[in-house]
Short mmCIF file of C-alpha atoms and ligand atoms in Angstrom, two decimals:
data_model
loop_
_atom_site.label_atom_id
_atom_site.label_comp_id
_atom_site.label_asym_id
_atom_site.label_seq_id
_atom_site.Cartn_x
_atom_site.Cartn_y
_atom_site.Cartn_z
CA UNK A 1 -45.54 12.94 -50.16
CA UNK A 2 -45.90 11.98 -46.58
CA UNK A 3 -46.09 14.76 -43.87
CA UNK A 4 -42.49 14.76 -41.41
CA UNK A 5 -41.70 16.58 -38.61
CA UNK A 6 -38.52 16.82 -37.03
CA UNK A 7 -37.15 18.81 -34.27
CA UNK A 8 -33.75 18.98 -32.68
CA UNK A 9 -33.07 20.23 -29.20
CA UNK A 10 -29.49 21.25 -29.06
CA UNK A 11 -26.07 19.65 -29.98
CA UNK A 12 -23.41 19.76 -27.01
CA UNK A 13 -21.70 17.79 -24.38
CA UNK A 14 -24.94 17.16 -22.60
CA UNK A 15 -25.21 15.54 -19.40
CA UNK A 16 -26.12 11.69 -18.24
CA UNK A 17 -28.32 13.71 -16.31
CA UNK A 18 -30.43 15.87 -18.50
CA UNK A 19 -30.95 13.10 -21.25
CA UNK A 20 -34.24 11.88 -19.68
CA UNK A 21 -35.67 15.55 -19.78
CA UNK A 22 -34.47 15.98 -23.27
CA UNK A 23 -36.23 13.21 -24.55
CA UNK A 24 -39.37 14.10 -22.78
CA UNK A 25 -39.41 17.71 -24.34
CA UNK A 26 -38.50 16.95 -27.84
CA UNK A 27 -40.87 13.97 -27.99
CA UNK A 28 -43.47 16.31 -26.66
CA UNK A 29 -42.41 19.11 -29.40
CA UNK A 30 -42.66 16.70 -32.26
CA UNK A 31 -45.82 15.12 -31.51
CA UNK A 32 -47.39 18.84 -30.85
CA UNK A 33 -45.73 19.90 -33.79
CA UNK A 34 -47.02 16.82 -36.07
CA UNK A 35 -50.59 17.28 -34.83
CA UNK A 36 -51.18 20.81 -36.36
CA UNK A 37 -50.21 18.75 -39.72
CA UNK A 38 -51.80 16.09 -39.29
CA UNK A 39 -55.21 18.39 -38.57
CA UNK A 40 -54.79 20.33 -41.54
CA UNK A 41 -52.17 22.84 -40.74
CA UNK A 42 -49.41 24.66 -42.27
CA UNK A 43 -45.85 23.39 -42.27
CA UNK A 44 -45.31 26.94 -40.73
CA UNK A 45 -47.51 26.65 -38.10
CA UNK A 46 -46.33 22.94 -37.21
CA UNK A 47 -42.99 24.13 -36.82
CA UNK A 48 -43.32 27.34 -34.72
CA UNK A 49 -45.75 24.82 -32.75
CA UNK A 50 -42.97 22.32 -32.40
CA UNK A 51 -40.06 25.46 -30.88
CA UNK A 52 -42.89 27.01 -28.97
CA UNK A 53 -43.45 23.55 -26.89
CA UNK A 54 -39.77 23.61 -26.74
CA UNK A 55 -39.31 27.46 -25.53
CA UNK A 56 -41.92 26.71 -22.81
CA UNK A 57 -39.36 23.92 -21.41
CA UNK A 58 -36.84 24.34 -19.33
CA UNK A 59 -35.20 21.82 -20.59
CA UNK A 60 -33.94 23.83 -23.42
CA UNK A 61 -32.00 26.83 -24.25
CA UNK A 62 -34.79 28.66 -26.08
CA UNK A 63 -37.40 30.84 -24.04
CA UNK A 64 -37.83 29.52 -20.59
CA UNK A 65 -34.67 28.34 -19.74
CA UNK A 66 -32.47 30.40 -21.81
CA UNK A 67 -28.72 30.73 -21.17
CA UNK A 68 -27.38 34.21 -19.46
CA UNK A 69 -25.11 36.83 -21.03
CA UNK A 70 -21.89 37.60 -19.35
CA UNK A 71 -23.81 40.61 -17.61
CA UNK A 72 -26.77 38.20 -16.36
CA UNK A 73 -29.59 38.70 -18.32
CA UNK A 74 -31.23 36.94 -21.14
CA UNK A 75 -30.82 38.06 -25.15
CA UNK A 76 -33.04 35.89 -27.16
CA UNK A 77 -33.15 35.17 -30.80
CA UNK A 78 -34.93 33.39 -33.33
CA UNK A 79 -35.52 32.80 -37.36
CA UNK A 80 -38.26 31.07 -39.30
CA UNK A 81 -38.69 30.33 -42.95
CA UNK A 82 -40.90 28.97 -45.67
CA UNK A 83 -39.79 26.96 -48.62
CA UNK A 84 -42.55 27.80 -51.10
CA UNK A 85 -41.80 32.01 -51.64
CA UNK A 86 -38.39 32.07 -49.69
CA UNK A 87 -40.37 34.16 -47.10
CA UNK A 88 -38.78 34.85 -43.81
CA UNK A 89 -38.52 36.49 -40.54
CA UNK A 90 -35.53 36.75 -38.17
CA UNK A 91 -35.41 38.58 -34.78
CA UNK A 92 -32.47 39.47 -32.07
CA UNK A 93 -31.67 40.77 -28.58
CA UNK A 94 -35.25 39.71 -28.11
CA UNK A 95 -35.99 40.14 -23.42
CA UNK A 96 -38.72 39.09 -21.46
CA UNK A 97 -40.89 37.17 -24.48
CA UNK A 98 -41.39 33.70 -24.10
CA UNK A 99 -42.04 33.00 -27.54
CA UNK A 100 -39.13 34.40 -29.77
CA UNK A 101 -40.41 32.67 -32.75
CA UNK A 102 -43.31 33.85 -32.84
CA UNK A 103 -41.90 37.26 -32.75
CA UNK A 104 -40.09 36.25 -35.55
CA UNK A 105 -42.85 34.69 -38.07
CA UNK A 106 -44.74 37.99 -37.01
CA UNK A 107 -41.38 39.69 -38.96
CA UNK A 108 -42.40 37.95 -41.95
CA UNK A 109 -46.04 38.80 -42.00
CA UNK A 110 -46.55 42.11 -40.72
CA UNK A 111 -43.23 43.56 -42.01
CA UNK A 112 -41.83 44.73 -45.25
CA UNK A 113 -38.67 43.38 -43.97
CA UNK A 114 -36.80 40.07 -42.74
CA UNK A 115 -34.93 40.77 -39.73
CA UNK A 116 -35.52 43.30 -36.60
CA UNK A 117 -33.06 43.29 -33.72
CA UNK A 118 -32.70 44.94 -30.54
CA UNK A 119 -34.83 47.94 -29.26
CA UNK A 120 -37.05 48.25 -32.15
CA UNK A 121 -37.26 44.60 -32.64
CA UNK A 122 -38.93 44.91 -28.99
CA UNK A 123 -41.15 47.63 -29.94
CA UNK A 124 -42.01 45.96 -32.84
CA UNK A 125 -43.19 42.74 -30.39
CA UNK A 126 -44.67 45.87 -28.04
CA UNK A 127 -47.10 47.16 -30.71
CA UNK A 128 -48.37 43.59 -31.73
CA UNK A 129 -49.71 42.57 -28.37
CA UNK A 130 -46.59 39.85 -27.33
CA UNK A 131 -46.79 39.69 -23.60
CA UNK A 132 -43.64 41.32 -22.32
CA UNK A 133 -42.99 39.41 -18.95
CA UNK A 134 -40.76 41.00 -16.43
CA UNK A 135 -36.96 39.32 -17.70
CA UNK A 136 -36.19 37.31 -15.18
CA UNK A 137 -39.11 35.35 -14.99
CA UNK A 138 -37.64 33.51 -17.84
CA UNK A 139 -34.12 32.78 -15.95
CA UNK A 140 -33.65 29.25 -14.44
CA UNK A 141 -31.73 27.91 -11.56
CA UNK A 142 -30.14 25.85 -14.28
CA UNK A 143 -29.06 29.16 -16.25
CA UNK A 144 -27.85 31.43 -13.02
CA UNK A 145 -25.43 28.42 -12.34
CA UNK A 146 -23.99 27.84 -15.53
CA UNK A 147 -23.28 31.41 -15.65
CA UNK A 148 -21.34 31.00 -12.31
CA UNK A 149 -19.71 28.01 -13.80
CA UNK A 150 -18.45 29.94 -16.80
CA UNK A 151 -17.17 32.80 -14.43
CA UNK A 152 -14.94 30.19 -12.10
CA UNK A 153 -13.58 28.75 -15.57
CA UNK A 154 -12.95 31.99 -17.15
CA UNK A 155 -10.75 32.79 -13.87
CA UNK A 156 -9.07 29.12 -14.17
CA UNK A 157 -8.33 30.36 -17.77
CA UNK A 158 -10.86 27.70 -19.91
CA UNK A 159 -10.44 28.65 -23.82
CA UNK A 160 -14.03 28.79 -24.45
CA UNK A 161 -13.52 29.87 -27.71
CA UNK A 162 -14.36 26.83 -30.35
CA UNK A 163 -15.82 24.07 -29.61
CA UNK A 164 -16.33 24.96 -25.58
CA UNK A 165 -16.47 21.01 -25.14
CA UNK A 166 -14.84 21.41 -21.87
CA UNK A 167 -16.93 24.08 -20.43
CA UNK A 168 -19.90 22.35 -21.54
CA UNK A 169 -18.97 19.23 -19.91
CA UNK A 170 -19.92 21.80 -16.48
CA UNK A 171 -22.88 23.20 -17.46
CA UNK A 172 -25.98 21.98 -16.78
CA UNK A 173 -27.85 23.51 -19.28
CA UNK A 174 -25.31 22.10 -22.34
CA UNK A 175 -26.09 23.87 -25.52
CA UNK A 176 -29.68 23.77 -26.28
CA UNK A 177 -31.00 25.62 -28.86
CA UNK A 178 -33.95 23.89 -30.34
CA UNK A 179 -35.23 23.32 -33.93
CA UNK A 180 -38.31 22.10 -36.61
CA UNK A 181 -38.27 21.03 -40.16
CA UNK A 182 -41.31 20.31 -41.72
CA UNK A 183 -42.82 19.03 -45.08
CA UNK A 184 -46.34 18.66 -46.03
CA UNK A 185 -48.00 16.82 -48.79
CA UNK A 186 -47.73 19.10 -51.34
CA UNK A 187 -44.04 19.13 -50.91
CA UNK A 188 -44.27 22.29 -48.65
CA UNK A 189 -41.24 22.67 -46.64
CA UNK A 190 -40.85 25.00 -43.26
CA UNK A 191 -37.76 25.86 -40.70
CA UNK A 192 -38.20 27.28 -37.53
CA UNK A 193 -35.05 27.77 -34.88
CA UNK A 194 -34.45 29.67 -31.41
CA UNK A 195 -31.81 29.73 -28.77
CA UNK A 196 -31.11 31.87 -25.91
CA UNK A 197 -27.56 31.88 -27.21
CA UNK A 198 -24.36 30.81 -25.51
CA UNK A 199 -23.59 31.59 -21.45
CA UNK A 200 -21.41 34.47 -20.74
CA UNK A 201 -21.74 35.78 -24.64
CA UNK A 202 -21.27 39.60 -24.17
CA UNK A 203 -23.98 41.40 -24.32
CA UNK A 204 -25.13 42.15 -28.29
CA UNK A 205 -23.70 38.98 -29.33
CA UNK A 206 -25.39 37.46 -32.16
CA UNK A 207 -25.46 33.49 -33.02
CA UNK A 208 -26.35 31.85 -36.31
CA UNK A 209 -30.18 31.08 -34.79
CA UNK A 210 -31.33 33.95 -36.76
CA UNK A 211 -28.98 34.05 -39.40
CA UNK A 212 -30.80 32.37 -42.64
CA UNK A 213 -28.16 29.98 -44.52
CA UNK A 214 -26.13 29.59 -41.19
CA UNK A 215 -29.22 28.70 -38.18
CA UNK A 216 -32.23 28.16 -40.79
CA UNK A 217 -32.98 27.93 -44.29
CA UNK A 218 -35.96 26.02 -46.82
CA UNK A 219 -36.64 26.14 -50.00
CA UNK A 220 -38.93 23.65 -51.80
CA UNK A 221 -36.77 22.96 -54.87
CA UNK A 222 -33.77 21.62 -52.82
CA UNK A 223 -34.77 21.08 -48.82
CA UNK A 224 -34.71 22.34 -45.36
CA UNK A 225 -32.22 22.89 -42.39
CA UNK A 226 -32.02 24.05 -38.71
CA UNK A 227 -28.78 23.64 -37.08
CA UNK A 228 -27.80 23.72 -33.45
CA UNK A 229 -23.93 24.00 -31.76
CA UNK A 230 -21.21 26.55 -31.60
CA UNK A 231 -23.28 30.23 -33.44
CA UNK A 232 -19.60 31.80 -34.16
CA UNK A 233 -18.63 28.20 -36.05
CA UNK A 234 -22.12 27.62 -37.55
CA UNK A 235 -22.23 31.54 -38.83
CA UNK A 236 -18.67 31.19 -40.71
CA UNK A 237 -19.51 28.43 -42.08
CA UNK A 238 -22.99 29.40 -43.37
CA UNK A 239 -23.73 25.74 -42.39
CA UNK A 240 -27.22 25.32 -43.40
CA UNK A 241 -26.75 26.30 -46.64
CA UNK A 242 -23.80 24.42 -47.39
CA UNK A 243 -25.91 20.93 -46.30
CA UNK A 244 -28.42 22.25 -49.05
CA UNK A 245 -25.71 23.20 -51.41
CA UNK A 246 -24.60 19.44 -50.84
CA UNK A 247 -27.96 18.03 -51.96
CA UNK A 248 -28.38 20.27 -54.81
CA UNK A 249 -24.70 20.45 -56.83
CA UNK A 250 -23.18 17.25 -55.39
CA UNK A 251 -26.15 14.77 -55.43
CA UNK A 252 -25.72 13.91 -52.16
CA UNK A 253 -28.66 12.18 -49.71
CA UNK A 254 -30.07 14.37 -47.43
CA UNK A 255 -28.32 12.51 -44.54
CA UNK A 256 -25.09 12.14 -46.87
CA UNK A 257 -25.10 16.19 -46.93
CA UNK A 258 -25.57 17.12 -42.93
CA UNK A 259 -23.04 14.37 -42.32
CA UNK A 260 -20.21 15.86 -44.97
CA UNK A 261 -20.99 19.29 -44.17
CA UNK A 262 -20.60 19.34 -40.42
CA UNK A 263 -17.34 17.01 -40.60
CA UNK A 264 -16.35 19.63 -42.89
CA UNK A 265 -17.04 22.38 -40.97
CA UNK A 266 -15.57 21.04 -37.54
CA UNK A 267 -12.33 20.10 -39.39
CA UNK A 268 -12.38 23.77 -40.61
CA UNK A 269 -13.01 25.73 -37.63
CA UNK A 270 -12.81 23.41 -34.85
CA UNK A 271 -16.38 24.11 -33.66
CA UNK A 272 -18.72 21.46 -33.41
CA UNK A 273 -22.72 21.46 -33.89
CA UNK A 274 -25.43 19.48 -35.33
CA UNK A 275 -28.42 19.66 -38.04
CA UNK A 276 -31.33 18.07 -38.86
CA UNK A 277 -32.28 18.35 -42.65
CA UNK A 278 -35.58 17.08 -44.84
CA UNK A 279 -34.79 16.74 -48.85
CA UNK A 280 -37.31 17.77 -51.55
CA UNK A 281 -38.04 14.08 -51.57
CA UNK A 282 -38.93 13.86 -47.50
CA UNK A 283 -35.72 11.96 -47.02
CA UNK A 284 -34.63 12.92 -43.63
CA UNK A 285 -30.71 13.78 -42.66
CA UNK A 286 -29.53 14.00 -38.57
CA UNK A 287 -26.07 14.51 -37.97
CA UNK A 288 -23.99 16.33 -35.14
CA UNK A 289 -20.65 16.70 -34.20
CA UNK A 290 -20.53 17.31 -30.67
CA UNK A 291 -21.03 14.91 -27.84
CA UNK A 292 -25.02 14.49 -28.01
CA UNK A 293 -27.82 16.00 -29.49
CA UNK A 294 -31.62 15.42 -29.07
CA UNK A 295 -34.10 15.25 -32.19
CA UNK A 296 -37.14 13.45 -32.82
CA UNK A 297 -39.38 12.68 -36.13
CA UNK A 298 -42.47 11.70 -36.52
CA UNK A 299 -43.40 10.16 -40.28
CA UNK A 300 -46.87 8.37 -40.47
CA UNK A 301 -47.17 6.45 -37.23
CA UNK A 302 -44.23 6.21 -36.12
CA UNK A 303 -42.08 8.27 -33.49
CA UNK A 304 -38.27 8.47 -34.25
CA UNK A 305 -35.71 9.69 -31.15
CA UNK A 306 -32.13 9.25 -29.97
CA UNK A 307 -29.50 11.59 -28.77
CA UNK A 308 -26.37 9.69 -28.80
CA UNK A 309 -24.34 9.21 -32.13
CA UNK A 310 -26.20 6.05 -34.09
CA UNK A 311 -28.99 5.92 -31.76
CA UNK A 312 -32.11 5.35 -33.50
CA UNK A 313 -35.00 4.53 -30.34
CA UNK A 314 -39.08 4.37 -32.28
CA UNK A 315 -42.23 4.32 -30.66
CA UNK A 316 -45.82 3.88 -32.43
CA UNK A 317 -47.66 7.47 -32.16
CA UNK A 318 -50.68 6.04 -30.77
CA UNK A 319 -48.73 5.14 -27.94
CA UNK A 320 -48.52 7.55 -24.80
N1 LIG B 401 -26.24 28.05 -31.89
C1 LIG B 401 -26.58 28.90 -30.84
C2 LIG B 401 -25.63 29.96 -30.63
O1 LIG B 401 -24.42 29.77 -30.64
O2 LIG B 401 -26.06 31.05 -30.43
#
């Protein structure tokens, strides 16, 4: 089997203006990502690689540059997973750590358990040496004004609850949450996905990030799946595990079951969002619903991107 990488960077109505920067970031992520595979690492740590590059860019709803909560502060969250044992670890209301994921594998390793939230979730982080940074460092320009933007809609009476297309069309940040699937040679399959949420959530709210069959799920007899879009939509609609339950009961092509499931689910419920997906076999899916949203894949030398619907851009990796 040949190693792939993918990572997504978050499906929304994303701006002319912050395409350039998302195709810098997740073409950075995957080739970071793809390296720790390519040098002999696990699929797990090539995908918390590949969301760590992307929670360290502003660029992205996920760490740095996370979205702000109706009060003005930052609740993180984040899930990863591996396909060979099912293992897991899932984390919520994370402040002031720039790597949620990591907080989250450390769930699944140092735990007896699979998901932490909140205060204890943070003492958890505390007692295994995460560097807890004072919370706003972590707040953007980008993030105080789409926070403003939501206010003066919420007064002009904006339904924000589905699909939020038009308040996303005024914020500058879009959705963002970002995204890695992985397989290795031996068939190994990883997931790894973190957000900063939605602006203006109330304070507690809880996506599908670190919800496993709705944000992330693998398993190495049928596939993995990290999805990106509206958390209250994806959540209901347990969306990653309906693309795998595509694959395994209906036959379907990985790309055959992200596509299906997501018209499905916006049909359904109105909200929209986006997934990427690898197969047992290493076939690859990408589909999304809303306006735009960034991925990238790298399989032997050569660097898959787009962010547009039927975009399909490709670069050799030995290029810069
Ligand atoms: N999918 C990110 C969120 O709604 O929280």
């Amino acid at each position: 089997m040949e190693p792939i990488l993918i990572v997504h960077g978050g499906a929304g109505d994303i701006t002319e203006a912050r395409v350039p920067g998302k195709f810098t970031g997740v073409k950075k992520a995957v080739r970071e990502g793809f390296k720790v595979l390519s040098d002999g690492g696990s699929v797990l740590d090539a995908v918390e690689k590949a969301v760590c590059s992307m929670e360290l860019d502003d660029n992205f709803n996920a760490g740095y540059g996370s979205v702000l909560n109706i009060e003005g502060y930052i609740e993180m969250e984040a899930s990863i997973m591996h396909g060979k044992d099912l293992k897991a670890g899932c984390c919520t209301l994370i402040k002031g750590i720039m790597h949620p994921i990591s907080v989250a594998r450390r769930v699944m390793e140092k735990t007896n358990h699979t998901f932490l939230g909140g205060e204890n979730a943070m003492e958890f982080a505390r007692r295994e040496n995460f560097e807890l940074l004072p919370p706003d460092s972590l707040i953007t320009e980008n993030a105080k004004r789409a926070l403003e933007e939501f206010k003066e809609n919420q007064k002009k009476g904006v339904d924000t609850t589905f699909a939020r297309t038009e308040l996303d069309k005024t914020e500058p940040n879009g959705t963002g949450t970002v995204g890695a699937v992985a397989i290795d040679r031996e068939g190994n399959i990883a997931v790894a996905t973190s957000t900063g949420g939605i602006t203006g959530k109330v304070a507690g709210r809880i996506g599908d990030t670190p919800i496993l069959g709705a944000g992330t799920y693998a398993d190495n007899e049928i596939g993995g799946v990290s999805t990106t879009g509206h958390g209250e939509t994806l959540m209901r609609f347990n969306a990653a595990q309906r693309i795998l339950q595509k694959i395994s009961c209906h036959n379907m092509s990985a790309q055959e079951a992200t596509e299906a499931a997501l018209k499905e689910m916006t049909a359904r419920l109105v909200g929209t969002g986006g997934a990427i997906t690898i197969d047992k076999k290493g076939q690859i899916g990408i589909y999304f619903t809303s306006k735009r949203m960034a991925w990238a894949y790298i399989k032997g030398n050569e660097l898959h991107y787009g962010i547009n619907a039927g975009e399909d851009f490709s670069e050799n990796t030995t290029e810069k």
